[in-house]
């Protein structure tokens, strides 16, 4: 019989603005609370040997200290958003430095996942198409056009508010003269704006395809490969054709022998550049063989099964979950491990 595990400190971050999200979830009593900018995979893990984590909260107006963490005890960082939770990330980084602990998804690596920084870090990797991205803080709409012109970005462009994910507050702008109207529809409100060169990734069949790759340590998984009629690809925009769904599911089942040998070296080069233990990559395989990277960060929730009626989805999710559990149980395999503890 497996021994009961000792819970690991799990470092959660209160957003810089102190705001939480309140929502209702079917099957759970009363309102639920979540803090934007954190990845909550706790509820998806096998708890047959007891709880995995001891939660510790960091952020504005909280006095988290190293005294709350046993010296040298491995830490798991749940904060994933450098814009929303910068105070918490700095606190966790200080705790890690003081305790000299192994740290899962080290806060310094998370701080490096700003879209503009990812664009710079991945630009030189062979076999990638990494669109240029600027991070701009403007006071007036005219300043945006001036900054774009100075940088020499190629149109069309994608605009999005920093700190938002999942296609929220994202718009495509085809011409410079459309910028002012695009900003009116974008709730930026003084927050930084990302400007990214748009690369047309439509396939020969007229469809856009987006794959979500999941990296767990040195393992790579395919979570989905969605065909859509529009460039903004999400699960709910999947083209509802049986033959396309079957093709996608076959790609998931045969990933290790199919797409993985083609992608593995590039994906692990991304992992090495970002220094993360567990994260996702949204990308598309272009006709010329390059991998077009849309984003790479730790914010993606890949363990939620939105289609429990199809067992092949559940099989992929179960493999990712088991790999994550194995990695969490072996801190010596984490990327940030003090000298002498790395496996």
XYZ file of C-alpha atoms in Angstrom:
343
model
C 0.000 0.000 0.000
C 1.306 3.456 -0.882
C 2.153 5.689 2.057
C 0.130 8.807 2.728
C 1.837 11.731 1.019
C 3.101 14.821 2.807
C 1.343 17.885 1.322
C 3.527 20.323 -0.603
C 3.228 24.090 -0.084
C 1.121 25.430 -2.975
C 1.711 29.130 -3.526
C -1.424 30.946 -4.726
C -1.431 34.595 -5.768
C -3.998 37.272 -4.991
C -4.225 39.514 -8.101
C -2.593 42.925 -7.892
C -6.020 44.594 -8.011
C -7.305 42.383 -5.175
C -10.245 41.160 -7.277
C -11.671 37.621 -7.217
C -14.188 35.886 -9.480
C -17.428 34.553 -7.979
C -19.299 31.879 -9.932
C -21.722 28.992 -9.534
C -20.760 25.486 -10.615
C -23.274 22.661 -11.149
C -22.980 20.001 -8.477
C -21.284 22.250 -5.927
C -23.136 24.057 -3.136
C -23.110 27.823 -3.015
C -20.885 30.291 -4.836
C -17.332 29.345 -5.778
C -14.365 31.730 -5.623
C -11.340 31.827 -7.897
C -8.413 34.192 -8.237
C -7.515 35.155 -11.825
C -3.921 34.484 -12.732
C -3.641 31.100 -10.986
C -3.741 27.607 -12.422
C -5.905 25.390 -10.231
C -5.212 21.748 -11.109
C -5.763 20.552 -7.537
C -9.264 19.201 -8.110
C -8.154 17.017 -11.014
C -5.452 15.035 -9.201
C -5.826 11.611 -7.565
C -6.308 12.175 -3.831
C -6.492 8.529 -2.752
C -3.279 8.996 -0.729
C -4.404 12.210 0.885
C -4.200 15.884 -0.053
C -1.448 17.012 -2.394
C -0.992 20.551 -1.166
C -0.979 22.987 1.729
C -2.220 26.301 0.250
C -0.316 29.505 1.038
C -1.588 32.846 -0.294
C 0.605 35.718 -1.453
C -0.185 39.142 -2.839
C -1.037 42.744 -2.012
C -1.488 43.507 1.686
C -0.497 39.955 2.651
C 2.616 39.428 4.757
C 3.700 36.013 3.506
C 7.101 35.176 5.010
C 9.637 32.398 4.762
C 8.524 31.303 8.239
C 5.392 29.828 6.644
C 7.517 27.445 4.567
C 9.816 24.772 5.942
C 13.392 25.499 4.768
C 14.288 23.369 1.764
C 10.733 22.049 1.399
C 9.804 21.837 -2.313
C 7.294 24.493 -3.397
C 4.665 24.435 -6.130
C 3.910 27.794 -7.725
C 0.306 28.075 -8.947
C 0.629 31.677 -10.188
C 0.685 31.826 -13.990
C -0.058 35.433 -14.990
C 2.775 37.992 -14.779
C 0.492 40.972 -15.457
C -2.259 40.178 -12.966
C -0.166 38.790 -10.101
C 3.189 40.561 -10.190
C 3.259 41.203 -6.421
C 2.632 37.542 -5.605
C 5.310 36.396 -8.055
C 7.903 38.661 -6.453
C 6.949 37.348 -3.009
C 7.220 33.713 -4.088
C 10.555 34.370 -5.768
C 11.872 35.847 -2.510
C 10.626 32.821 -0.541
C 12.333 30.428 -2.969
C 15.586 32.383 -2.754
C 15.524 32.384 1.057
C 14.592 28.720 1.497
C 16.744 27.403 -1.387
C 13.872 25.090 -2.278
C 13.022 23.175 -5.406
C 10.254 25.147 -7.114
C 7.749 23.861 -9.658
C 7.136 26.493 -12.377
C 9.560 28.959 -10.833
C 8.126 32.511 -10.575
C 11.036 33.965 -12.569
C 10.098 31.661 -15.458
C 6.455 32.754 -15.182
C 7.523 36.399 -15.324
C 9.242 35.552 -18.612
C 5.989 34.383 -20.238
C 4.799 37.850 -21.220
C 3.851 37.572 -24.884
C 6.508 40.036 -26.012
C 9.227 38.206 -24.074
C 8.131 34.815 -25.415
C 8.269 36.244 -28.942
C 11.873 37.334 -28.373
C 13.006 34.115 -26.706
C 11.561 31.767 -29.313
C 12.467 33.801 -32.401
C 15.736 31.966 -33.044
C 14.504 28.371 -32.694
C 14.775 26.371 -35.923
C 11.475 25.227 -37.376
C 9.336 27.836 -35.614
C 7.366 30.739 -37.032
C 7.266 33.213 -34.143
C 5.361 36.424 -34.997
C 6.795 39.650 -33.613
C 4.952 41.058 -30.608
C 5.154 44.461 -28.947
C 3.940 45.357 -25.466
C 2.786 48.969 -25.436
C 1.411 51.265 -22.772
C -0.297 54.260 -24.375
C -2.280 57.278 -23.246
C -3.765 58.269 -26.607
C -4.852 56.136 -29.604
C -2.472 58.001 -31.929
C 0.488 56.728 -29.903
C -0.347 53.162 -30.879
C -0.049 53.819 -34.605
C 3.196 55.717 -34.098
C 4.751 52.855 -32.112
C 3.682 50.302 -34.721
C 5.191 52.392 -37.515
C 8.481 52.834 -35.643
C 8.752 49.084 -35.073
C 7.951 48.298 -38.714
C 5.368 45.631 -37.898
C 3.663 44.007 -40.880
C -0.128 44.258 -41.240
C -2.623 42.744 -40.404
C -2.115 42.940 -36.649
C -3.716 41.396 -33.583
C -4.488 43.620 -30.593
C -5.216 42.269 -27.133
C -5.242 43.548 -23.585
C -2.320 42.295 -21.499
C -3.317 39.756 -18.870
C -6.346 38.387 -20.735
C -6.466 34.909 -22.262
C -8.787 32.599 -24.157
C -9.422 35.057 -26.989
C -10.975 37.587 -24.623
C -10.459 41.216 -25.679
C -8.666 40.161 -28.880
C -9.247 41.810 -32.246
C -7.691 41.678 -35.715
C -6.904 44.982 -37.435
C -6.257 44.874 -41.174
C -5.224 48.485 -41.898
C -3.661 51.419 -40.030
C -6.784 53.501 -40.574
C -8.820 50.920 -38.609
C -6.775 51.281 -35.420
C -8.861 53.978 -33.748
C -12.111 52.040 -34.211
C -10.451 48.855 -32.923
C -9.326 50.615 -29.756
C -12.865 51.850 -29.112
C -14.009 48.218 -28.944
C -11.056 47.080 -26.828
C -11.478 47.644 -23.054
C -7.833 48.492 -22.486
C -8.454 51.326 -19.996
C -4.796 52.236 -19.588
C -3.594 48.640 -19.348
C -0.716 47.516 -21.597
C -1.666 46.320 -25.074
C -0.021 43.525 -27.029
C 0.387 44.053 -30.762
C 1.232 40.905 -32.750
C 1.809 40.351 -36.451
C -0.952 38.149 -37.879
C 0.170 35.129 -39.921
C -2.457 33.538 -42.155
C -2.534 29.836 -41.271
C -5.515 28.716 -43.340
C -5.011 25.246 -44.837
C -5.571 24.033 -48.375
C -9.106 22.950 -47.414
C -9.974 26.498 -46.328
C -9.962 25.658 -42.606
C -7.827 27.017 -39.786
C -6.330 24.469 -37.389
C -4.985 25.042 -33.901
C -3.206 22.401 -31.866
C -2.691 22.592 -28.143
C 0.509 20.917 -27.045
C 1.093 20.204 -23.366
C 4.569 19.926 -21.867
C 4.998 18.030 -18.592
C 8.673 17.923 -17.670
C 10.246 16.395 -20.806
C 7.039 14.741 -22.022
C 4.891 16.232 -24.792
C 1.175 15.589 -25.340
C -1.411 16.697 -27.897
C -4.534 17.948 -26.115
C -6.542 18.944 -29.190
C -6.186 19.833 -32.882
C -9.249 21.912 -33.723
C -10.402 22.682 -37.289
C -12.368 25.937 -37.590
C -13.781 28.205 -40.271
C -12.355 31.378 -38.701
C -8.882 32.399 -37.533
C -9.938 32.739 -33.870
C -10.004 29.033 -33.026
C -11.556 27.688 -29.822
C -13.307 24.493 -28.800
C -16.736 25.972 -29.480
C -15.671 27.000 -33.011
C -14.777 23.420 -34.027
C -16.344 22.606 -37.426
C -19.137 20.085 -36.627
C -18.305 17.467 -39.253
C -17.982 13.843 -38.212
C -15.012 13.085 -40.463
C -13.050 16.044 -39.088
C -13.723 15.044 -35.487
C -12.665 11.475 -36.232
C -9.446 12.718 -37.840
C -8.695 14.829 -34.777
C -9.307 11.944 -32.386
C -7.095 9.651 -34.465
C -4.330 12.261 -34.304
C -4.672 12.327 -30.514
C -4.529 8.545 -30.227
C -1.620 8.206 -32.655
C 0.309 11.287 -31.560
C 3.379 9.417 -30.271
C 3.917 7.759 -33.658
C 2.487 10.555 -35.831
C 3.069 14.228 -35.078
C 5.323 13.889 -32.025
C 8.501 12.770 -33.869
C 8.053 15.777 -36.154
C 7.530 18.259 -33.304
C 9.378 16.931 -30.258
C 12.747 18.662 -30.714
C 11.105 22.013 -31.386
C 8.733 21.740 -28.451
C 11.512 20.796 -26.029
C 13.580 23.716 -27.342
C 10.629 25.940 -26.390
C 10.526 24.323 -22.941
C 14.252 24.923 -22.469
C 13.912 28.559 -23.551
C 11.019 29.237 -21.155
C 12.248 27.159 -18.208
C 8.785 25.909 -17.238
C 7.889 22.497 -15.809
C 4.248 22.411 -16.917
C 2.709 24.585 -19.619
C 0.817 24.665 -22.888
C 1.574 25.781 -26.432
C -1.094 26.864 -28.902
C 0.219 26.506 -32.433
C -0.495 25.543 -36.035
C 1.570 23.449 -38.427
C 2.096 25.516 -41.574
C 2.226 24.003 -45.091
C 5.989 24.656 -45.250
C 6.526 22.532 -42.112
C 7.171 25.363 -39.663
C 5.293 25.456 -36.365
C 3.443 28.767 -36.012
C 3.349 29.584 -32.291
C 0.376 31.627 -31.071
C 1.229 31.502 -27.387
C 3.176 29.482 -24.837
C 2.430 29.839 -21.128
C 1.267 28.092 -17.977
C -2.271 29.500 -17.880
C -3.957 26.778 -19.942
C -6.312 24.423 -18.097
C -5.819 21.164 -19.973
C -7.282 18.730 -17.419
C -10.918 19.795 -17.761
C -12.923 17.384 -19.934
C -15.553 19.409 -21.786
C -16.803 16.349 -23.706
C -17.079 13.413 -21.269
C -19.244 11.481 -23.744
C -16.176 10.737 -25.913
C -13.814 8.351 -24.052
C -10.848 9.147 -26.285
C -10.695 12.678 -24.879
C -10.679 11.199 -21.376
C -7.798 8.908 -22.306
C -5.581 11.800 -23.380
C -6.453 13.818 -20.267
C -5.719 10.826 -18.022
C -2.249 10.432 -19.562
C -1.460 14.102 -18.959
C -2.757 13.905 -15.389
C -0.669 10.818 -14.561
C 2.433 12.458 -16.021
C 1.794 15.611 -13.973
C 1.277 13.593 -10.781
C 4.538 11.739 -11.369
C 6.394 15.022 -11.912
C 4.918 16.609 -8.789
C 6.002 13.599 -6.722
C 9.600 13.903 -7.937
C 10.908 17.424 -7.185
C 14.391 16.395 -8.302
C 13.046 16.375 -11.869
C 11.854 19.978 -11.658
C 13.785 22.544 -13.646
C 14.542 24.690 -10.600
C 16.314 22.320 -8.257
C 19.242 23.353 -6.030
C 22.622 21.789 -6.757
C 22.793 18.178 -5.651
C 19.028 17.557 -5.771
C 18.474 17.452 -9.553
C 17.746 14.000 -10.984
